[in-house]
XYZ file of C-alpha atoms in Angstrom:
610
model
C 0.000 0.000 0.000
C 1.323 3.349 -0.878
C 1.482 5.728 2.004
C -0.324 8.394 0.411
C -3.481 5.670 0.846
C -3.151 5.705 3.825
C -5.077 8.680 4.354
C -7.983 6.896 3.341
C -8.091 4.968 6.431
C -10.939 6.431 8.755
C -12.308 4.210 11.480
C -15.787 3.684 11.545
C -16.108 4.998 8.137
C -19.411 3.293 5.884
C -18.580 0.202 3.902
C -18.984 2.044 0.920
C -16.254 5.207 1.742
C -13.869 1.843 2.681
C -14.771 0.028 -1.230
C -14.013 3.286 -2.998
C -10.705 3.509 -0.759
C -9.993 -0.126 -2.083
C -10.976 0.969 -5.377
C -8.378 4.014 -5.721
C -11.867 6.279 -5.638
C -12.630 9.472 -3.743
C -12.626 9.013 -0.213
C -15.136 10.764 2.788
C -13.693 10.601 5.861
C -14.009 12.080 9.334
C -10.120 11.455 10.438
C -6.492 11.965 8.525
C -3.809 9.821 10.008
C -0.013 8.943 8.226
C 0.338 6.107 10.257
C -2.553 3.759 9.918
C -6.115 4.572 10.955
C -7.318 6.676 13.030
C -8.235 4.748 16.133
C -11.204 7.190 16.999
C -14.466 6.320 15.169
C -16.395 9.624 13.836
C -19.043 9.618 16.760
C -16.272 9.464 19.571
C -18.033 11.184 22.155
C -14.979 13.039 23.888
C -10.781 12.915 23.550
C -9.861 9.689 25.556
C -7.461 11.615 27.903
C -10.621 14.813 29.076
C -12.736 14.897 31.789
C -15.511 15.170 30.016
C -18.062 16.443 33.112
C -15.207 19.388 34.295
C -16.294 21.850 35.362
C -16.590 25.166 33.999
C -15.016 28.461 36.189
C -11.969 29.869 37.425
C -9.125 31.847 36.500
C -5.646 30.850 35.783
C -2.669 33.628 35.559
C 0.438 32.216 33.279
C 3.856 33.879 32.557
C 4.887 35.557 29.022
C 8.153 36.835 29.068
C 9.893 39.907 27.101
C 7.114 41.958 25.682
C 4.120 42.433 22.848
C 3.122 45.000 19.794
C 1.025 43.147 17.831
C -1.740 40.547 17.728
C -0.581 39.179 14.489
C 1.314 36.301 15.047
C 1.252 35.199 11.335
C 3.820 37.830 9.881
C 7.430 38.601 10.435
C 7.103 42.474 11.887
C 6.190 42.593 15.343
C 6.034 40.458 18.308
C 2.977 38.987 19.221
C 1.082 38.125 21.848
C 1.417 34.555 23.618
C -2.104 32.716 23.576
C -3.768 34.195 20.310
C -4.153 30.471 19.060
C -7.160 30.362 21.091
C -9.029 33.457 19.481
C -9.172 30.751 16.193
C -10.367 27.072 15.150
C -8.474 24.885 12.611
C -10.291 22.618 10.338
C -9.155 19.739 11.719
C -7.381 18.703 15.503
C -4.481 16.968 16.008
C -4.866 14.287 18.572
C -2.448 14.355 21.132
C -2.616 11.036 21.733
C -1.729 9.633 18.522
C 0.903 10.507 16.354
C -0.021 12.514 13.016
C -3.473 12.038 13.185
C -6.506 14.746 13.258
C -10.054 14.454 13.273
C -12.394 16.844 11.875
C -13.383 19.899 13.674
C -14.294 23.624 11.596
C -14.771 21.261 8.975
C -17.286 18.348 9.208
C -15.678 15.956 6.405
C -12.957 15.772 4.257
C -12.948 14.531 0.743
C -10.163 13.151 -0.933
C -9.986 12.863 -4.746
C -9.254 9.475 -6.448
C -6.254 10.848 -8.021
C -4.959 12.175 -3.941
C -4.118 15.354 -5.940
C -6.480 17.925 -3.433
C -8.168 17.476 -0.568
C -11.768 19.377 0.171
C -13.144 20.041 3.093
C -16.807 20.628 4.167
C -17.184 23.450 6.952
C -19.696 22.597 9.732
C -23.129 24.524 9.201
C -23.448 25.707 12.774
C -19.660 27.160 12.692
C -19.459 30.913 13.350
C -17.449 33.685 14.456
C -17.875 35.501 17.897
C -19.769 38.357 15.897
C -22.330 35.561 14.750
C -21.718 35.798 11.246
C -20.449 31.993 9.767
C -17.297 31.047 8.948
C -17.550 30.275 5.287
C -15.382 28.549 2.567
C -14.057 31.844 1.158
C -12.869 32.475 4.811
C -10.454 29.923 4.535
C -9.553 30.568 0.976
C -8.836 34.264 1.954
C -6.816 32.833 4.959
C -4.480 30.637 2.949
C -3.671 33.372 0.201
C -2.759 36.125 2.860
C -0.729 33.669 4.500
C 1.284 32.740 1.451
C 1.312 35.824 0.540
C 1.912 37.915 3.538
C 2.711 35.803 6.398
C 6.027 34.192 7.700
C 8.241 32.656 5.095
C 7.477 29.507 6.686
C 3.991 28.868 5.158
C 5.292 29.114 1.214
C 7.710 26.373 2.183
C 4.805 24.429 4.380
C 2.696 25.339 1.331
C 4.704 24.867 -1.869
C 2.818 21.681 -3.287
C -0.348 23.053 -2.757
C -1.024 25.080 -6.571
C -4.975 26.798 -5.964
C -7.513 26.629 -3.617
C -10.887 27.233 -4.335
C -14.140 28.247 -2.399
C -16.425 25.708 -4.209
C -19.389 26.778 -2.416
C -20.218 28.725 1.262
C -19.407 25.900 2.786
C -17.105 23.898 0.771
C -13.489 24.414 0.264
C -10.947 22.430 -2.562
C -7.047 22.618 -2.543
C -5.454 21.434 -5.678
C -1.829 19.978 -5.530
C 1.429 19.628 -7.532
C 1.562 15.758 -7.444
C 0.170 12.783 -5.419
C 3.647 12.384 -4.048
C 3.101 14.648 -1.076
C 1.854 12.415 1.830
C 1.315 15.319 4.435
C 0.217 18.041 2.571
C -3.498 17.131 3.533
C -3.007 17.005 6.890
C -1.366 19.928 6.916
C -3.824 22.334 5.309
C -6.086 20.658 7.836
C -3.797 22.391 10.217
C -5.191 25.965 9.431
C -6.414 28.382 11.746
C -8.992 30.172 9.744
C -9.467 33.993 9.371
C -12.730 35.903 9.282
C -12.037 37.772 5.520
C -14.698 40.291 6.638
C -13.078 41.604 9.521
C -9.426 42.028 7.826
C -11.297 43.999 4.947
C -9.745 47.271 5.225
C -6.617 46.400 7.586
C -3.112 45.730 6.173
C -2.109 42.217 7.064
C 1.067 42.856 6.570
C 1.857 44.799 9.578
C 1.565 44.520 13.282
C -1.926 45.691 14.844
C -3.266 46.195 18.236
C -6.721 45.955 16.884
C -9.019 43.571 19.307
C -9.428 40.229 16.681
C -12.159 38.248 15.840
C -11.798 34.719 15.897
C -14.319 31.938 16.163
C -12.698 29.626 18.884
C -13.232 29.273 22.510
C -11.532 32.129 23.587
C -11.784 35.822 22.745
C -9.523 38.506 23.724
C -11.040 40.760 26.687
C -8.718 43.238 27.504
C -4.860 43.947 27.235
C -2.034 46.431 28.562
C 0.012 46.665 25.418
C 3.639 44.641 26.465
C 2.481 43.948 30.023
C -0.569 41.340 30.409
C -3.417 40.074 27.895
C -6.289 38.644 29.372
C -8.499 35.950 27.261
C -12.143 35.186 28.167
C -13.715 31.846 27.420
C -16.876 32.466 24.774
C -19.968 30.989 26.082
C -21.812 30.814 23.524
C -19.034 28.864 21.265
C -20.135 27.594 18.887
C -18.207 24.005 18.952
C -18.322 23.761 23.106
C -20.524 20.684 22.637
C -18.397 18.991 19.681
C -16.665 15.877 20.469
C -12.802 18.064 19.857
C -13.918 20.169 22.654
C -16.115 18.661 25.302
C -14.276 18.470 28.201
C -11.533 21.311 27.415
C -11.231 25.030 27.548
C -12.440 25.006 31.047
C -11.106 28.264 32.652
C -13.411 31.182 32.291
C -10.278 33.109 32.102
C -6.615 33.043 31.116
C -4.136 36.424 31.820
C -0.743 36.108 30.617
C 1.654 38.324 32.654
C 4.875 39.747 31.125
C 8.364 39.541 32.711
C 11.082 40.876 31.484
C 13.496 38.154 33.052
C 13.112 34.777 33.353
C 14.383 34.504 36.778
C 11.695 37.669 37.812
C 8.908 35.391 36.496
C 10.014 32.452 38.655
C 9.768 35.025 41.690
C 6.389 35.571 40.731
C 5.153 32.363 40.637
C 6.852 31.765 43.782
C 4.670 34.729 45.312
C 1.550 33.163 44.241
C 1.243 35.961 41.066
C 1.256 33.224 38.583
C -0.709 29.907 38.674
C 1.806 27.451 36.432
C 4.908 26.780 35.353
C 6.931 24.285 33.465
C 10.064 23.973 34.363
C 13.385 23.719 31.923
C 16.584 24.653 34.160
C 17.933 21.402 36.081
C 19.221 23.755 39.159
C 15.434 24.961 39.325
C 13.823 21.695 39.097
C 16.697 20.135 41.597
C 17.349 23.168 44.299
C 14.904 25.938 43.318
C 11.471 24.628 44.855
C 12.393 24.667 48.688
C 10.030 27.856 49.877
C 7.252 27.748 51.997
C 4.662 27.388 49.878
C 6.341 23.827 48.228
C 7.381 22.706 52.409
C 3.190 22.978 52.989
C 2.150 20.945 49.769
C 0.202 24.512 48.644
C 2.565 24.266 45.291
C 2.533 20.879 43.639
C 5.430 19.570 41.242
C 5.326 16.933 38.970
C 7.224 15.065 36.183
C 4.987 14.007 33.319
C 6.358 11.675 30.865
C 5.898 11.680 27.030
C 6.843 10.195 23.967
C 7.261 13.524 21.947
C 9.925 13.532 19.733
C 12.759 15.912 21.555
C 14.549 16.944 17.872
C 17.781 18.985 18.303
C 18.589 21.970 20.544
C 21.877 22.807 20.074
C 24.607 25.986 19.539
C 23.854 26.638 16.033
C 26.994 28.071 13.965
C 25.614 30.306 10.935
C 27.327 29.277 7.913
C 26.441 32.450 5.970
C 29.847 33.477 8.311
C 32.896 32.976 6.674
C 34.516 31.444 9.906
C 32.104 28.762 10.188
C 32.288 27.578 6.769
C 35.026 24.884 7.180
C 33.398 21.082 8.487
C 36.713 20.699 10.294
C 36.563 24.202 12.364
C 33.305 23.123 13.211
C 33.996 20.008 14.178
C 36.685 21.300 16.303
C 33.973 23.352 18.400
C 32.567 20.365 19.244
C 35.503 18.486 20.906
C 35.615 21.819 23.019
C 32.145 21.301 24.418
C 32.158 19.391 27.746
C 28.556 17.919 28.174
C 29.356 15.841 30.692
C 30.804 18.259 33.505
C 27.587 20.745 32.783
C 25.527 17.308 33.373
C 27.456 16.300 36.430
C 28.217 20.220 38.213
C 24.779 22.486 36.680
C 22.203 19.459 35.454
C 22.349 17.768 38.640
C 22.964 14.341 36.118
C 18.871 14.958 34.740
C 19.780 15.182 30.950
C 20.561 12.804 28.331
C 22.604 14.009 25.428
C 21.398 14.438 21.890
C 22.873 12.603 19.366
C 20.210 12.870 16.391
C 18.036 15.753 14.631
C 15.017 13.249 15.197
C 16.031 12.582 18.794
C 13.739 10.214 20.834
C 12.093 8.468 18.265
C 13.026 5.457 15.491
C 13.818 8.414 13.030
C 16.768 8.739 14.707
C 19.908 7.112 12.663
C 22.851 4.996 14.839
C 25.396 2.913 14.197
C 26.719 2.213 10.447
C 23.918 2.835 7.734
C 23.023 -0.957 6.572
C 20.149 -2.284 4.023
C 18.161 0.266 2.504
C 19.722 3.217 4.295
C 22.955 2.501 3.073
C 21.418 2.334 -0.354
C 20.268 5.561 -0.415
C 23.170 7.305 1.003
C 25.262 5.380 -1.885
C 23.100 7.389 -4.201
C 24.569 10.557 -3.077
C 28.461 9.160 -2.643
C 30.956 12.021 -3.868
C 28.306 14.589 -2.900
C 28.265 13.886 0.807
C 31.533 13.557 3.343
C 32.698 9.864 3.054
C 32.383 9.328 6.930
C 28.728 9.220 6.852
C 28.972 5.297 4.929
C 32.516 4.373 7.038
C 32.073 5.874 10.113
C 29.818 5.730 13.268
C 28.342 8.996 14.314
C 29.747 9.883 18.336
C 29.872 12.665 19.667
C 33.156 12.915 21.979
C 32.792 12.055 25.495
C 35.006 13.049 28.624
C 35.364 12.236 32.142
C 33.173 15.003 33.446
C 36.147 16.303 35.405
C 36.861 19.372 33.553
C 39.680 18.736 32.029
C 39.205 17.760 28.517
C 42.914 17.514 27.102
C 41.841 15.018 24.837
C 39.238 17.033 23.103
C 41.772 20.023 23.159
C 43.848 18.521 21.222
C 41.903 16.611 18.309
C 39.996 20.514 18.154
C 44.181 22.003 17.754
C 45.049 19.203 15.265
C 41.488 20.023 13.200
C 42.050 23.506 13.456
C 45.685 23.484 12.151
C 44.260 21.726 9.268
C 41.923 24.598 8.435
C 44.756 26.466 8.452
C 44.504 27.742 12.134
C 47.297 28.029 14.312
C 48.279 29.280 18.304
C 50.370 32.827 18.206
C 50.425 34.289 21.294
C 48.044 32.779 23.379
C 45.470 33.455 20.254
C 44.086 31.543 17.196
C 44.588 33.105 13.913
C 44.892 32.335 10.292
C 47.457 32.712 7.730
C 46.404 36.571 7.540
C 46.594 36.829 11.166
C 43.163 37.272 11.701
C 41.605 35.926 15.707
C 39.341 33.122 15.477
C 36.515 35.088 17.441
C 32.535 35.597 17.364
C 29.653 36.455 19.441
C 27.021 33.966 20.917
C 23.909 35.246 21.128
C 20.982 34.322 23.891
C 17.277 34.975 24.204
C 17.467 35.755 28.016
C 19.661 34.941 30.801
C 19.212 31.025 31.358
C 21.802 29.881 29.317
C 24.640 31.973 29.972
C 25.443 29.692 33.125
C 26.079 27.319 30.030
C 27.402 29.699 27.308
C 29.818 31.176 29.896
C 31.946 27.548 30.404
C 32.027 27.076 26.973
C 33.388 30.705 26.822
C 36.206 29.452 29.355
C 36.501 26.272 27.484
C 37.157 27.924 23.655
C 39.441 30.230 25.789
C 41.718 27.542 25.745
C 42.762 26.806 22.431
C 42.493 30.781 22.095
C 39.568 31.169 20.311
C 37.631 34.866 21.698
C 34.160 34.524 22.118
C 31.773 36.737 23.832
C 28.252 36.182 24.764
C 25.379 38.778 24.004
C 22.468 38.356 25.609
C 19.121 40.454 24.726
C 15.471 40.225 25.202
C 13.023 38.540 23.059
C 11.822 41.260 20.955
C 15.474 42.059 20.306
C 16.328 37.999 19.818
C 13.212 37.332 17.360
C 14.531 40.203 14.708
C 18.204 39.245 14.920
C 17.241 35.804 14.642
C 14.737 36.566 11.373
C 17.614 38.713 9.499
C 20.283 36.203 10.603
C 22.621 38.587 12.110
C 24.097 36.355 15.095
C 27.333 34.279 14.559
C 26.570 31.767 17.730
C 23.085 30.808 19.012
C 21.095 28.608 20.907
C 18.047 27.279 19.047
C 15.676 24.161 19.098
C 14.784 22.208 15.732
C 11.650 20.517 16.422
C 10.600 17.289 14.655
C 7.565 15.259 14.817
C 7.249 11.546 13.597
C 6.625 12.185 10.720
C 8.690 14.704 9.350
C 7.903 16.313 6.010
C 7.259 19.315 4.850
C 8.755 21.594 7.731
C 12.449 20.130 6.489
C 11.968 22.318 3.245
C 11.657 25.931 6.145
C 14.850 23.788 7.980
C 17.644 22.511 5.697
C 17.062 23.854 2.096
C 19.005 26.175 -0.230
C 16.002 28.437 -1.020
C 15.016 29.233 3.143
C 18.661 29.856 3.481
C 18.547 32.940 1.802
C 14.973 34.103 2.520
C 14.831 36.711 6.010
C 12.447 34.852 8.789
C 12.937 31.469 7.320
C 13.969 28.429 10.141
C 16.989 27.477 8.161
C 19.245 29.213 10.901
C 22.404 27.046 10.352
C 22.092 28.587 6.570
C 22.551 25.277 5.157
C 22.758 24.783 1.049
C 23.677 22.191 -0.123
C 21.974 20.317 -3.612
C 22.634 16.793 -1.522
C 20.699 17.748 1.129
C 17.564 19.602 -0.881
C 17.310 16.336 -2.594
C 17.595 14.144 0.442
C 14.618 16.541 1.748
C 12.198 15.934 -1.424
C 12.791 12.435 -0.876
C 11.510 12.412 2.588
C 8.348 14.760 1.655
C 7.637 12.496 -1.207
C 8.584 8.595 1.068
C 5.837 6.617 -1.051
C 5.231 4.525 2.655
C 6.456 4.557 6.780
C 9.541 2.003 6.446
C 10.832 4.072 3.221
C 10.091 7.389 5.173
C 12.338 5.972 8.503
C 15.581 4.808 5.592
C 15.254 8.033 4.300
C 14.895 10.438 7.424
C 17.795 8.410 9.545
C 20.034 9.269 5.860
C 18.855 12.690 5.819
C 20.099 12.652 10.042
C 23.673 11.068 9.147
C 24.318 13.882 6.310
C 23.673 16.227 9.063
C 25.294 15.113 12.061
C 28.541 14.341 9.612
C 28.546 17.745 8.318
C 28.707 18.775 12.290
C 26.702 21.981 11.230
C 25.724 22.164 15.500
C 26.825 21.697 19.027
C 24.429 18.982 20.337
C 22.997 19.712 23.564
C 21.051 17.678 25.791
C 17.226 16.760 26.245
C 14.849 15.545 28.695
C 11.756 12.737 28.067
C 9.537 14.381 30.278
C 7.675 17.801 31.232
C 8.661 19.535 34.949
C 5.690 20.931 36.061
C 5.233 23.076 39.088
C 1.850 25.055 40.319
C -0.339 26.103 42.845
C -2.882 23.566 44.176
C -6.184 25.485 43.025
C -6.385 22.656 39.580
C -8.423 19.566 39.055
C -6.620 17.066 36.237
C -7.851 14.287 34.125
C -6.421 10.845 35.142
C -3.845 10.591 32.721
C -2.082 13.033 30.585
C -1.945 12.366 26.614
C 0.841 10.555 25.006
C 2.356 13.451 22.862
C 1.322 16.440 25.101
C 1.116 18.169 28.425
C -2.636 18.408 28.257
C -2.229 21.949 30.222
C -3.896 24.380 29.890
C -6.525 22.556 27.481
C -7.924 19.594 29.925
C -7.238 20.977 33.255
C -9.871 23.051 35.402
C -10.335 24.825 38.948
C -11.693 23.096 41.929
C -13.387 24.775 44.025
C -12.765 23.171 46.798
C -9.497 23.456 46.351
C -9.295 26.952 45.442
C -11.199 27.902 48.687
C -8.793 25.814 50.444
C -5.987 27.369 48.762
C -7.242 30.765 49.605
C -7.152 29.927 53.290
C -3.973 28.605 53.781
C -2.386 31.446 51.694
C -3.824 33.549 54.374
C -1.043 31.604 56.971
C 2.043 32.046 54.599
């Protein structure tokens, strides 16, 4: 069975929607899923991991940090808001308990043409936005073409198979694509958060507004202090709170997002009862950080919640559109000079395991030698790709955790005399006597305790670096015109990688402001490699060619892995009721939690004590 076929797989579906599957015909379905079918029929009365009876009430306060200008989170100027993704409904929901599968929600059904050129969708009759007018066809229509158009670089990448979409009818909407080959792409329009056409009528979209918006989900935006706290109230009169993607979810009446300027502020506040939640991602926090008097009387709770999320690859990212990075061996030499395992043992408190793979945590990930079909593939691109990745094992270097890494110190001199790098007084320079120096560059103050040893430790071959640290706003527009040398970044992956590679790895988002191709990789081997994942005909052919994809990568030693963690650190006050089990692929906060009453009251009254 091709993969692309596999869409047609919908649980529950009528015998006859199953026949013209078999068939190769058009297919009505209620559920999308790469991986098999959905395991949801299409009267499921709830999401498996809700409460479905929660109750409704309550107020939760949650942490932003940096600042806001703008509610437009789809385009590169500004900074938006945290939360907005509530003002809006998609037109289908990804189910965070199985992997690359959503089920119908804006939309009703989706069709899928015999050819598996398109996809259509069918909006609900009853869907509407908050000013009671309904979300029609042409809504979405408009929404895709002003994203393309006008919105982050990211969606023409996401997007680039997809050539028309057409409002068929009010309520019926047809995308048209480039091939069949594309097993995603349906899935991914599915993805969209819709637009109301009306109510942009007369506003640029390219630019950053204030402007209240109207959306059609389950929140809508009350009131805001521009940069310093947004407050969303829950509709109650939304229009899907009885559907089976929402019932039991959206449960706060209200959600206020405070701004901090400083990480370690916002942790003060939530320590002082100002905020409600946190999740937790520095080790010495998690390990040292909750012993206050609040935590000693059980009022704050803490919690580690596993999951089977994919953890990608945070790393330091080198740019490559710097001359000084453009060598494989001065790169590889950084990495020799970064100890992972004295931060594990002296600032993780020994929590982290070390990332070794771009598809980390999951059977994307490549390891050992390349054998069977993987090797295959990677012989197809011999001559174009360093030899190491079919003779050599991928490891990244390992030390004794002491400190002292003279091993790595010298295998990073003896690759950076080979670049033509050498020691002259106490510095590194080149032939023309130029230092080997740069700048790393941090959103916020959490890393530096780890930038600052690495500092120390490229101080030792003589290499200058400095870290530059700056606030969000500042981050986000350095980031989008790719003026940093150093940085810290995350590369998320899912299981079923695809598209998103294109916005990642690829020659053409290289070059293009705002695009997720931070490392500024180009290279023809790898923009193939990339199509050839997008287009995997089935799952086994998609894992051979993402683990090859992961070797060319890793061998090219274009990052500094880091480290990651297979669970969420959770801290908050004890006010929340929770479902019984959290979803396999997600935190399930803020979404399927709710306040307790009883527990809020008792809450209030031993605050009173503190």
């Amino acid at each position: 069975m091709k993969r692309r076929d596999l869409f047609a797989a919908g649980f529950g579906l009528v015998a006859a929607a199953g026949s013209a599957a078999a068939q190769g015909g058009p297919v009505r379905t209620h559920a999308l899923s790469l991986l098999g079918e959905p395991s949801l029929p299409r009267d499921f009365p709830h999401w498996p991991w809700v409460n479905p009876d929660a109750p409704k009430g309550g107020e939760v306060t949650l942490t932003g940090l940096g600042s806001f200008d703008s509610f437009n989170p789809f385009i590169l100027r500004g900074t938006p808001a945290i939360g907005l993704s509530n003002l809006y409904d998609s037109l289908l929901v990804e189910s965070a308990d199985e992997s690359s599968t959503e089920y119908c929600h804006l939309a009703e059904w989706v069709e899928l043409p015999a050819d598996r050129r398109g996809v259509s969708f069918e909006l609900r009759e009853g869907a509407r936005w908050h000013d009671g007018r309904p979300v029609t066809a042409e809504d979405v229509a408009w929404t895709f073409e002003a994203l393309r158009t006008h919105g982050r670089p990211f969606y023409r990448s996401y997007w680039a198979d997809v050539t028309e979409v057409v409002a068929e009818s009010p309520r019926r909407v047809t995308f048209r694509f480039r091939s069949d080959e594309n097993r995603e792409l349906a899935l991914i329009l599915g993805q969209l958060q819709v637009l109301p056409k009306h109510w942009w009528e007369g506003r640029d979209f390219a630019r950053p507004l204030l402007d209240v918006p109207l959306g059609s989900g389950p929140y809508r935006l009350e009131r805001f202090e521009a940069g310093r706290s947004l407050t969303l109230r829950r509709v109650e009169d939304y229009w899907a709170r009885d559907l089976n993607t929402r019932r039991g979810t959206n449960n706060f009446d209200a959600i206020r997002f405070e701004y901090f300027r400083d990480a370690t502020v916002a942790f003060e506040a939530f320590k002082a009862g100002q905020i409600d939640f946190r999740t937790e991602n520095v080790a010495r926090n998690w390990s040292t950080g909750y012993d206050f008097p609040a935590v000693r009387r059980d009022l704050v709770k803490r919690d580690t919640i596993r999951h089977e999320l994919p953890t990608g690859m945070q790393a330091f990212v080198m740019n490559l559109r710097r001359p000084l990075f453009q060598d494989a061996r001065v790169r590889e030499a950084l990495v020799h000079l970064f100890d992972f395992e004295w931060l594990n043992a002296n600032i993780f408190f020994g929590l982290y395991a070390r990332t070794n793979s771009y598809f980390s945590n999951s059977e994307l990930a490549s390891s050992g030698l390349p054998q069977g079909r993987e090797k295959e593939i990677l012989e197809g691109f011999r001559g174009r790709i360093p030899e190491s990745v079919l003779t050599t094992e991928f490891r990244l270097p390992t030390t004794d955790g002491s400190g002292n890494n003279r091993d790595g110190l010298r295998r990073a001199l003896e690759l950076m005399r080979q670049a033509g790098w050498t020691v002259r007084d106490r510095r590194l320079v080149n032939a023309q006597g130029q230092r080997f120096e740069f700048e790393i560059l941090l959103n916020g103050a959490t890393f530096e305790r780890v930038a600052l040893p690495f500092v120390q430790w490229l101080g030792r071959l003589g290499i200058e670096a400095r870290v530059r640290t700056v606030d969000p706003a500042q981050y986000q527009v350095r980031i989008d015109g790719f003026d940093y040398d150093m940085t810290m970044e995350v590369l998320g992956q899912s299981l079923s990688p695809g598209n998103e590679q294109r916005d990642y790895f690829t020659c053409a988002r290289a070059r293009e402001p705002g695009s997720q191709n931070v490392i500024g990789i180009c290279d023809p081997a790898i923009d193939e490699l990339v199509e050839m994942v997008i287009n995997a005909p089935d799952r086994q052919e998609l894992i051979h060619r993402t683990r090859a994809l992961d070797r060319i990568l890793l061998h090219h030693h274009y990052v500094i892995p880091n480290w990651h963690l297979r669970a969420f650190w959770v801290a908050f006050w004890d006010k929340f009721g929770r479902p019984e089990r959290s979803p396999r692929y997600g935190l399930g906060f803020p979404d399927s939690w709710w306040v307790d009453p009883a527990r809020e009251r008792a809450l209030a009254e031993a605050r009173r004590g503190l």
